[in-house]
CSV table of C-alpha atoms and ligand atoms in Angstrom, one decimal:
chain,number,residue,atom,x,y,z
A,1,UNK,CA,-61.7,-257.3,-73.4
A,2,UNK,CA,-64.6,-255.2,-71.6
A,3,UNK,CA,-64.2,-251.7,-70.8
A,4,UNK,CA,-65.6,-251.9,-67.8
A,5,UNK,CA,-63.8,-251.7,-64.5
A,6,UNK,CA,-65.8,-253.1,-60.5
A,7,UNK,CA,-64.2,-250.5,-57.7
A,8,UNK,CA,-64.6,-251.9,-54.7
A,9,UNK,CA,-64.8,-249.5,-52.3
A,10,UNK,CA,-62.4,-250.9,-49.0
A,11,UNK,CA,-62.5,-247.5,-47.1
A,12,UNK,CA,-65.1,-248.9,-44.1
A,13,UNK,CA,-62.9,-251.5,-43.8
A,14,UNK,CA,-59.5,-251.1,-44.6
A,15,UNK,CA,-59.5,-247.4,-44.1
A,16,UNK,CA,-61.3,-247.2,-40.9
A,17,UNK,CA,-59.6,-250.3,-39.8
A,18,UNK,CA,-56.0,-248.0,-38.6
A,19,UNK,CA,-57.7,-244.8,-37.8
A,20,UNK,CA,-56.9,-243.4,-34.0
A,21,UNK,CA,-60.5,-242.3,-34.2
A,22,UNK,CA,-63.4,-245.1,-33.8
A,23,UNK,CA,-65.8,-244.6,-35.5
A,24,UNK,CA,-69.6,-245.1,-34.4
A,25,UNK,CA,-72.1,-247.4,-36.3
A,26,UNK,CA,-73.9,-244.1,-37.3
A,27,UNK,CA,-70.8,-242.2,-38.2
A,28,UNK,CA,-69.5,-245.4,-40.1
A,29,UNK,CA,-73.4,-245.6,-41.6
A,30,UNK,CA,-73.4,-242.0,-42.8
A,31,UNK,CA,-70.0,-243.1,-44.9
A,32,UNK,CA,-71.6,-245.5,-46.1
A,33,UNK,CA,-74.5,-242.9,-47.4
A,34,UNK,CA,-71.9,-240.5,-48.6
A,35,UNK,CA,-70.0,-243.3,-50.4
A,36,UNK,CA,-73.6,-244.4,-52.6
A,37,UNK,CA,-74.3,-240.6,-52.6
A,38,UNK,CA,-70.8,-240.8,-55.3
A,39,UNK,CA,-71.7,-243.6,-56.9
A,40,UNK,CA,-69.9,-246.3,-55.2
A,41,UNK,CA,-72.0,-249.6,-56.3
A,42,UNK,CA,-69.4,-252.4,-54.4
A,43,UNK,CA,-68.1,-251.4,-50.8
A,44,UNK,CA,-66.5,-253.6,-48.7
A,45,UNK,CA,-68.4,-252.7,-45.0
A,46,UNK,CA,-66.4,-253.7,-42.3
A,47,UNK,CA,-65.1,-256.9,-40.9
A,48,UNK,CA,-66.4,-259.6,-38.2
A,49,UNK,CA,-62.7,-259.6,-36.1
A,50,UNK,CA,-62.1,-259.8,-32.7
A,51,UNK,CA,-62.8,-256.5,-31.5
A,52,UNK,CA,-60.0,-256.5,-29.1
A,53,UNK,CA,-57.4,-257.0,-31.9
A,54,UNK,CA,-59.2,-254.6,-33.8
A,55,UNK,CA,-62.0,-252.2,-32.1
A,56,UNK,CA,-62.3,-250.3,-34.6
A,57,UNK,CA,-64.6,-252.8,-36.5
A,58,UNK,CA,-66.5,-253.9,-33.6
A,59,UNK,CA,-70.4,-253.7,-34.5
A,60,UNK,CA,-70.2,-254.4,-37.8
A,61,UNK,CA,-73.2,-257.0,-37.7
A,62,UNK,CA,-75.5,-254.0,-36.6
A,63,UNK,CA,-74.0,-251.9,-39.1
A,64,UNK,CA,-75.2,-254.7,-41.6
A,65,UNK,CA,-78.8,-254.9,-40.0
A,66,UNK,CA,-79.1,-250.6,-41.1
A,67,UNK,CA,-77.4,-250.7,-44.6
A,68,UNK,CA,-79.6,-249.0,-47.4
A,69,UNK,CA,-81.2,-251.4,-49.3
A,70,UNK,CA,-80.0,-249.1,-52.6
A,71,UNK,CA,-80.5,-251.5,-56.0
A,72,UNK,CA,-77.5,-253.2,-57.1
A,73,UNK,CA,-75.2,-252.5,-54.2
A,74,UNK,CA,-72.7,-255.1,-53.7
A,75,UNK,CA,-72.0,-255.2,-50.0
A,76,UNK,CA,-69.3,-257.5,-49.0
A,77,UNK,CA,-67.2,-258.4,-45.8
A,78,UNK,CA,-64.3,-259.3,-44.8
A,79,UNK,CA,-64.1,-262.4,-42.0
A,80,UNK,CA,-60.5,-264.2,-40.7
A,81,UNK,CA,-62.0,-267.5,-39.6
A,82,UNK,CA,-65.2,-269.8,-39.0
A,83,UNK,CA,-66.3,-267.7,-36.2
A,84,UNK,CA,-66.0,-264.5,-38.2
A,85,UNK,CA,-68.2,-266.5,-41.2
A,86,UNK,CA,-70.7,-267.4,-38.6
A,87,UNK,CA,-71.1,-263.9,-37.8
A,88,UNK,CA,-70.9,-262.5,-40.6
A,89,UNK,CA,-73.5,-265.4,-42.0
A,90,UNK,CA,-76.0,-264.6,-39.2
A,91,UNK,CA,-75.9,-260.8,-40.3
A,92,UNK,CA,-76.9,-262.2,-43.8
A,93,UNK,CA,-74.1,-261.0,-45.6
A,94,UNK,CA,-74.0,-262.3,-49.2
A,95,UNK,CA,-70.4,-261.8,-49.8
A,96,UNK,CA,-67.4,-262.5,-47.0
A,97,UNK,CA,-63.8,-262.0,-48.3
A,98,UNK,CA,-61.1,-263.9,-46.8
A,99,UNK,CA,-57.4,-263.7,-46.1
A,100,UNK,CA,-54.8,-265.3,-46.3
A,101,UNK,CA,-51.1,-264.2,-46.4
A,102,UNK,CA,-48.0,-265.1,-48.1
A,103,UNK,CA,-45.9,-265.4,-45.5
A,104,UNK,CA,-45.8,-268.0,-42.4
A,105,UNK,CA,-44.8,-264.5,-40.0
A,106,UNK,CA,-47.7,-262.3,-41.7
A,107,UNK,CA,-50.6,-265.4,-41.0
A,108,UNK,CA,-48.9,-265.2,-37.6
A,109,UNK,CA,-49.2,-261.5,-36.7
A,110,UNK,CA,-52.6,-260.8,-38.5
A,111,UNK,CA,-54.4,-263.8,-37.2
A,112,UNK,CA,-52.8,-265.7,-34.7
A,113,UNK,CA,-52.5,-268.7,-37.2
A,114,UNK,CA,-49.8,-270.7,-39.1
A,115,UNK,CA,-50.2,-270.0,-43.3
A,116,UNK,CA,-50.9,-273.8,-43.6
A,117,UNK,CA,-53.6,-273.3,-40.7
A,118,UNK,CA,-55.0,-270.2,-42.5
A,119,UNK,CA,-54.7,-272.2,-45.8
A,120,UNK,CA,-57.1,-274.9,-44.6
A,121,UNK,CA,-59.4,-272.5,-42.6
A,122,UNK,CA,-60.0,-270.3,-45.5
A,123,UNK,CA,-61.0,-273.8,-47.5
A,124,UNK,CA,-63.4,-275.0,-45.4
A,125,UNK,CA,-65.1,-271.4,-44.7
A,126,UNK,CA,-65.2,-271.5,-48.2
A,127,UNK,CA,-67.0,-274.7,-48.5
A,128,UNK,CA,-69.2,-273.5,-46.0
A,129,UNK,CA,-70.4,-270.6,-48.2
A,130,UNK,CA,-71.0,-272.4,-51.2
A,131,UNK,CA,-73.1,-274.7,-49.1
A,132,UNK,CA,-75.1,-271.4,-47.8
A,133,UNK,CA,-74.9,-269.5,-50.9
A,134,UNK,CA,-73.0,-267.0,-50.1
A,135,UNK,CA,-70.5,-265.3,-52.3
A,136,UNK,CA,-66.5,-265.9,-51.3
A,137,UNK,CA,-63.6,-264.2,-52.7
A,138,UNK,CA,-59.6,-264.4,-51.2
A,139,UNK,CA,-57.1,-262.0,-50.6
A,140,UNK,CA,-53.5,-263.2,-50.8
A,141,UNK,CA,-52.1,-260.1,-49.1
A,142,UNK,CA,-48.4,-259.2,-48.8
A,143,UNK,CA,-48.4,-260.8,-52.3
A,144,UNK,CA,-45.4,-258.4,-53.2
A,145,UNK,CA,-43.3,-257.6,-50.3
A,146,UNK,CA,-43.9,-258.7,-46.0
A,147,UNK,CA,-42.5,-255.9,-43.7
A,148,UNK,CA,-41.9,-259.3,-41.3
A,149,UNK,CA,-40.0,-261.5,-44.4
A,150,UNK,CA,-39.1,-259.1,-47.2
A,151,UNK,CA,-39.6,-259.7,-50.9
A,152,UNK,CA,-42.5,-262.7,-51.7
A,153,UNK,CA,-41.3,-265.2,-54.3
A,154,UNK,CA,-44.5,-264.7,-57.0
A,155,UNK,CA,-44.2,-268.8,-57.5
A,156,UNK,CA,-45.9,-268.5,-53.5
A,157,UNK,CA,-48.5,-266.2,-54.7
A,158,UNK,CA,-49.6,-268.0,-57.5
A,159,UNK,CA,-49.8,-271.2,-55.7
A,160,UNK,CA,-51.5,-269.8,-53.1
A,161,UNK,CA,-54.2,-268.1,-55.5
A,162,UNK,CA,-54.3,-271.5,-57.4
A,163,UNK,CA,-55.4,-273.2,-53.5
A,164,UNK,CA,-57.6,-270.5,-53.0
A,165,UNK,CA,-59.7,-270.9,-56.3
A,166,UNK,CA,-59.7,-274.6,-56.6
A,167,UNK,CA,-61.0,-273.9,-52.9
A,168,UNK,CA,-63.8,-272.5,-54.6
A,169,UNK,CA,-62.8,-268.6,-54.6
A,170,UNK,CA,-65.0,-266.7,-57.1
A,171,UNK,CA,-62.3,-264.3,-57.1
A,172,UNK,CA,-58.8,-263.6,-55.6
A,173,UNK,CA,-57.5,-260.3,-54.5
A,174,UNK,CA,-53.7,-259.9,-54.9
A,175,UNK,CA,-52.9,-257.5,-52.2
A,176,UNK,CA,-49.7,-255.6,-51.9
A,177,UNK,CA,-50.6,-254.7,-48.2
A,178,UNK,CA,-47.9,-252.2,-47.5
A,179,UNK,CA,-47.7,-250.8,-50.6
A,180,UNK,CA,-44.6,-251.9,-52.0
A,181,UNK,CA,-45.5,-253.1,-55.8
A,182,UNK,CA,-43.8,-251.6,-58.7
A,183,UNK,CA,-45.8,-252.5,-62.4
A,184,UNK,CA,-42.5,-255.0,-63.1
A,185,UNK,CA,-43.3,-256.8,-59.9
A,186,UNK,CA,-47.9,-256.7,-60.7
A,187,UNK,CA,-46.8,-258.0,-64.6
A,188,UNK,CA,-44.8,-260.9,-63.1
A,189,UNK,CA,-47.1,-261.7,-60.7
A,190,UNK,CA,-50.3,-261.7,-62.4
A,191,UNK,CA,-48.9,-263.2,-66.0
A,192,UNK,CA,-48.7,-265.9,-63.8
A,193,UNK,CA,-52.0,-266.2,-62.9
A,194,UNK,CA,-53.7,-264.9,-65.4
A,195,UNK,CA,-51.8,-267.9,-67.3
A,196,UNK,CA,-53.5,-270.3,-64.8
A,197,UNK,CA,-56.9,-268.8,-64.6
A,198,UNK,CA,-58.7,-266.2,-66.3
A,199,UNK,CA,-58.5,-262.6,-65.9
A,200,UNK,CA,-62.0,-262.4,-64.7
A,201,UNK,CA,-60.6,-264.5,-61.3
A,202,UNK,CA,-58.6,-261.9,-60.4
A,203,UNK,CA,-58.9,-258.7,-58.5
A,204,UNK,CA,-55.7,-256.1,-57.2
A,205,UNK,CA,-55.4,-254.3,-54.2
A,206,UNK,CA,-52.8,-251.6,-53.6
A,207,UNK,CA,-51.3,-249.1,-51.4
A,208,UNK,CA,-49.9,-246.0,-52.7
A,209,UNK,CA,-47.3,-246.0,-49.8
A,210,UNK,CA,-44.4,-245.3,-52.7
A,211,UNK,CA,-46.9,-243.3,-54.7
A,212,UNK,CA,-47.2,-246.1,-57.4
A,213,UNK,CA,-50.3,-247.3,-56.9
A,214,UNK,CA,-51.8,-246.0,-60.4
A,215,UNK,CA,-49.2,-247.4,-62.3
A,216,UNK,CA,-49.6,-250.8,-60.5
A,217,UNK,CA,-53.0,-250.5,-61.7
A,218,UNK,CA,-52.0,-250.4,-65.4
A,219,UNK,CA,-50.3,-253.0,-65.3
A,220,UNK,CA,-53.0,-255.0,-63.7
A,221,UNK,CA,-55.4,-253.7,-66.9
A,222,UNK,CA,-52.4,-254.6,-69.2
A,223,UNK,CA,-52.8,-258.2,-67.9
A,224,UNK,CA,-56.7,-258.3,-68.0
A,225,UNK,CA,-57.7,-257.3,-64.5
A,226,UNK,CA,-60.7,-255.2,-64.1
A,227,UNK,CA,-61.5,-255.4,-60.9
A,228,UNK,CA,-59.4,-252.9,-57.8
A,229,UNK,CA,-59.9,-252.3,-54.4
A,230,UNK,CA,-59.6,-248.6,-53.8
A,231,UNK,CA,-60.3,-246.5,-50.2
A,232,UNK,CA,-61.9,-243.1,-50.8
A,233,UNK,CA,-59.3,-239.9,-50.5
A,234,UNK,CA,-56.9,-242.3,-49.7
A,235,UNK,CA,-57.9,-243.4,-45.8
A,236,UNK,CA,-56.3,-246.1,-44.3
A,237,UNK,CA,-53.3,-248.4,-43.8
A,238,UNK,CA,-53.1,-251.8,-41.9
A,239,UNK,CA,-52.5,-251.8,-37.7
A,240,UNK,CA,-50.5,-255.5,-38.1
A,241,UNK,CA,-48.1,-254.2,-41.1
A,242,UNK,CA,-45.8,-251.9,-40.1
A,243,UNK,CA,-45.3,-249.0,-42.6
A,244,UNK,CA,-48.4,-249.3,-44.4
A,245,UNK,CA,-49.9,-246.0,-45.4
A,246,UNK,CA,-53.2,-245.4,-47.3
A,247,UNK,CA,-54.6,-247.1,-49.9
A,248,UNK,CA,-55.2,-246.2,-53.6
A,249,UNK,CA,-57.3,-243.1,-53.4
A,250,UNK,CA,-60.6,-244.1,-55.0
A,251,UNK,CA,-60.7,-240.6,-56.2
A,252,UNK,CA,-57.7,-241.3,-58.4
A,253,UNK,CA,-58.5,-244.5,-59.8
A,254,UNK,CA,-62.2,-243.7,-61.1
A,255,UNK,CA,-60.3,-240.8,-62.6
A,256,UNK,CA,-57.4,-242.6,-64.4
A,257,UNK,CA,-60.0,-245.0,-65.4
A,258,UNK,CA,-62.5,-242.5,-67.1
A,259,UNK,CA,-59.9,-240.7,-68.5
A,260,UNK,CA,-58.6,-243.8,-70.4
A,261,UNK,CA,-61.9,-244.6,-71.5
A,262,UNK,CA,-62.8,-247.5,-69.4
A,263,UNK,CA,-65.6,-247.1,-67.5
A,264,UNK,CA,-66.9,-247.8,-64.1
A,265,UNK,CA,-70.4,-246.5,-63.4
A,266,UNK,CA,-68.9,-243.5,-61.2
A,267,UNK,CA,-68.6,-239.9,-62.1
A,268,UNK,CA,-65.2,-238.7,-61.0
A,269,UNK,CA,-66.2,-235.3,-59.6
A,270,UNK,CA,-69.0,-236.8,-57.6
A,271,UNK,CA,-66.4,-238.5,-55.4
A,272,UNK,CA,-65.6,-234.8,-54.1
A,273,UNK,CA,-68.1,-234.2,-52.3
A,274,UNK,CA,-67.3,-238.3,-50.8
A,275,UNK,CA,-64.0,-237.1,-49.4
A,276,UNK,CA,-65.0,-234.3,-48.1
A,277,UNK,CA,-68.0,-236.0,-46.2
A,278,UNK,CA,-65.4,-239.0,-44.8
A,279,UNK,CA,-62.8,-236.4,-43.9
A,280,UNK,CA,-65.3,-234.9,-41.4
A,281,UNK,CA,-66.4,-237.9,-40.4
A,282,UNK,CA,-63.1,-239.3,-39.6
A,283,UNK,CA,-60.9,-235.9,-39.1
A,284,UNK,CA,-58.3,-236.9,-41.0
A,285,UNK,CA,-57.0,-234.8,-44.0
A,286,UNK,CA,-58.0,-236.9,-46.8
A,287,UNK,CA,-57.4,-236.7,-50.7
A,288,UNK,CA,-55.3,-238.3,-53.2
A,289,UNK,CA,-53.5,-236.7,-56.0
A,290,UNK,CA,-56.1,-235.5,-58.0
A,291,UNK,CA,-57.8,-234.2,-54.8
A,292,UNK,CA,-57.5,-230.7,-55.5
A,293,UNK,CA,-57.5,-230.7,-59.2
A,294,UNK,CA,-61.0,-232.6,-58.8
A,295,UNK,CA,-62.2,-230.0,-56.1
A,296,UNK,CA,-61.1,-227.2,-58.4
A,297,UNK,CA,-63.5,-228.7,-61.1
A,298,UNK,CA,-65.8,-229.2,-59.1
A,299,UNK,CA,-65.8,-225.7,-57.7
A,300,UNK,CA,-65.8,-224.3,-61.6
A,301,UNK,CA,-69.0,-226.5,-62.6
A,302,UNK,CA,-70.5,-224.7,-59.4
A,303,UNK,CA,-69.6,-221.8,-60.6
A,304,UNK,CA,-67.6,-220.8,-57.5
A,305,UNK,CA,-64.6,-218.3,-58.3
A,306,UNK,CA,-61.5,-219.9,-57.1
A,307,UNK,CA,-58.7,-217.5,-56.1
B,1,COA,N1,-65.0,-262.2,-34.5
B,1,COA,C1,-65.2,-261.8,-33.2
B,1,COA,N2,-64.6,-262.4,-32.1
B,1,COA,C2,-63.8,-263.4,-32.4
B,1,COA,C3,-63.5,-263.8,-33.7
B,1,COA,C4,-64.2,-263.2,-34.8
B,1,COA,N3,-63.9,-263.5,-36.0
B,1,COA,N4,-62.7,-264.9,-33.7
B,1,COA,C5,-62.4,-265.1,-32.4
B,1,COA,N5,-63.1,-264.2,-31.6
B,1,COA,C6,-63.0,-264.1,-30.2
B,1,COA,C7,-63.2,-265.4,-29.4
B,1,COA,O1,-64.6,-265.6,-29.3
B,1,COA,C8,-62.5,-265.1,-28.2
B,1,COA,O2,-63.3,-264.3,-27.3
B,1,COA,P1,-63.2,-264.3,-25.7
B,1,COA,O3,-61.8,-263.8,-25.4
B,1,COA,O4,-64.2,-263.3,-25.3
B,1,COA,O5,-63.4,-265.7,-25.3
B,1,COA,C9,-61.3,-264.3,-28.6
B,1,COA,O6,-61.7,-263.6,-29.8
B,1,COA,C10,-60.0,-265.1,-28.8
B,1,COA,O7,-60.3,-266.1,-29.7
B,1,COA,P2,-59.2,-267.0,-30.5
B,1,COA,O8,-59.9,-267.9,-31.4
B,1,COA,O9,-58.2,-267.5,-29.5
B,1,COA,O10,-58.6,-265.9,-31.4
B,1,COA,P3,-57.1,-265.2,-31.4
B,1,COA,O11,-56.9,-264.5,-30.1
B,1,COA,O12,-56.2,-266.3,-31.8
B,1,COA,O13,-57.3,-264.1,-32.5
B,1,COA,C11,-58.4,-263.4,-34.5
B,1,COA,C12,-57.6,-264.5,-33.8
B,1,COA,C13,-58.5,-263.8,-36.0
B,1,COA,C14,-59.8,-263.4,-33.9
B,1,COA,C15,-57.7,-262.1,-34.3
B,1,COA,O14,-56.4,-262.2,-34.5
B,1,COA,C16,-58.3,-261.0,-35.2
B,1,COA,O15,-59.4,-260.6,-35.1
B,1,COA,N6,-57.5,-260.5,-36.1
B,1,COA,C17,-57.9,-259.4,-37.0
B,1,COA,C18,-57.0,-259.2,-38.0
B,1,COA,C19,-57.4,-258.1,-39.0
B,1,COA,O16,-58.5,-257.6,-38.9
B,1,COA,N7,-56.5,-257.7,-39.8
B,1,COA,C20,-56.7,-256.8,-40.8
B,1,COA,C21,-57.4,-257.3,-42.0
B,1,COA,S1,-56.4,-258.3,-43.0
B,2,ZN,ZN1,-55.1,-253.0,-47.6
């Protein structure tokens, strides 16, 4: 099994996406810059959504037009329906994520459409990539638990990831949107569809709302997965789910991960100066669990005295 582990950055998106703050295109840019600056090769940019569901996300095709050309930088968006994938198309995107939900309520409240509609939509936007090359992947979010319908059966996951990639998905993303997974809940789920595909299909994406975020991830590696979303110090949340707090702080996944030996291209203390960049930018206290232990290591490797 390979050692090596994608993080996909999801702060421009998913971070900025709940902030009270909006963000400029230049303030969104310069996170962007301070993101590569740590060594972030996959970031997901932004979203092509109605801005008046979600303003903070409006501009994103500019924001596209000005993104450093840096080598191997895996820039990806995410886009809710045809119009979004026209737009996002048009800005030349090479990668569009899309989503759909578990639940009929969740489809409902996040895009104004049934989860059959959704279902179809996401095919056919889908098609439409392959036809113009473009890269697709699907979330399946509130894959664990919907704050609108409770607990998700994991047989409606897996046949919802099974649509998705005979759709023509290179990936899907299981998303536990409000952060309510527990590793029990990520085995039984993803034995499942790591039965019916391969691990290499399959991506996670958690929230550390209950502060199990890292052990959701081990689970995911026990079952193959080696690809996670992750939002830097820990920004974000999601406006349409109720009682969703910040994702899994990039910070502490690129940590767990080089500490187990598995690597991922990014050096952990590097991400410091990343938080502390985004924090300004979005004036929000920022930092996951191994914020300060990180900045204290940092600080020693400087050479400044700590007191
Ligand atoms: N990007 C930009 N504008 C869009 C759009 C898109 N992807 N899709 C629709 N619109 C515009 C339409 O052109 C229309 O504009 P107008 O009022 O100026 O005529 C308006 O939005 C309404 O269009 P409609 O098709 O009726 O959409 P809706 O009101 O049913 O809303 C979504 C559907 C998907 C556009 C909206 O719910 C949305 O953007 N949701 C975002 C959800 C999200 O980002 N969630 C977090 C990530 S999972
Ligand atoms: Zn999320």
């Amino acid at each position: 099994m390979s050692d090596f582990v994608i993080v996909n950055e999801v702060g421009p998106r998913d971070g900025l996406q709940s902030q009270g703050k909006t963000l400029s295109i230049q303030e969104r840019l310069t996170m962007i810059d301070a993101l590569l600056a740590g060594g972030i090769r996959s970031i997901e940019v932004g979203s092509f959504v109605s801005p008046k569901a979600v303003p903070q996300m409006a501009g994103t095709s500019e924001l596209f037009s000005l993104l450093p050309m840096a080598g191997a930088v895996a820039y990806s968006a995410l886009v809710p329906n045809l119009r979004g994938y026209e737009l996002a198309r048009e800005a030349g995107v090479q990668s569009v994520a899309v989503v759909l939900s578990a639940t009929e309520t969740m489809n409902q409240r996040n895009i104004n459409m049934s989860l059959e509609q959704t279902a179809t939509v996401c095919a056919e936007l889908m098609q439409r990539a392959r036809e113009d090359g473009i890269e697709a992947r699907a979330y399946v979010a509130v894959a664990f638990e919907c704050p609108f319908e409770g607990l998700t059966p994991p047989a409606v996951v897996e046949s919802l990831a099974m649509r998705m990639l005979e759709a023509g998905a290179r990936k899907v993303i299981v998303a536990d949107t409000i952060g309510a997974a527990n590793p029990h809940a990520v085995r039984q789920v993803l034995e499942r569809l790591a039965s019916r595909s391969t691990a290499g299909q399959l991506s996670c994406h958690f929230h550390d709302t209950r502060g199990m975020a890292l052990a959701n991830v081990l689970a995911a590696l026990d079952c193959g997965v080696r690809e996670f979303d992750s939002s830097i110090g820990g920004l974000g949340g999601c406006p349409f789910s109720p009682g969703a707090t910040g994702n899994l702080a990039t910070e502490d996944l690129v940590l767990m991960l080089d500490a187990m030996g598995l690597r991922t291209g990014i050096e952990p203390l590097a991400l410091v100066n990343t938080v502390r960049r985004v924090q300004a930018l979005t004036n929000t206290p920022l930092g996951g669990h191994s914020f300060r232990w990180l900045e204290r290591q940092s600080g020693k490797r400087q050479g400044v005295n700590h007191v």
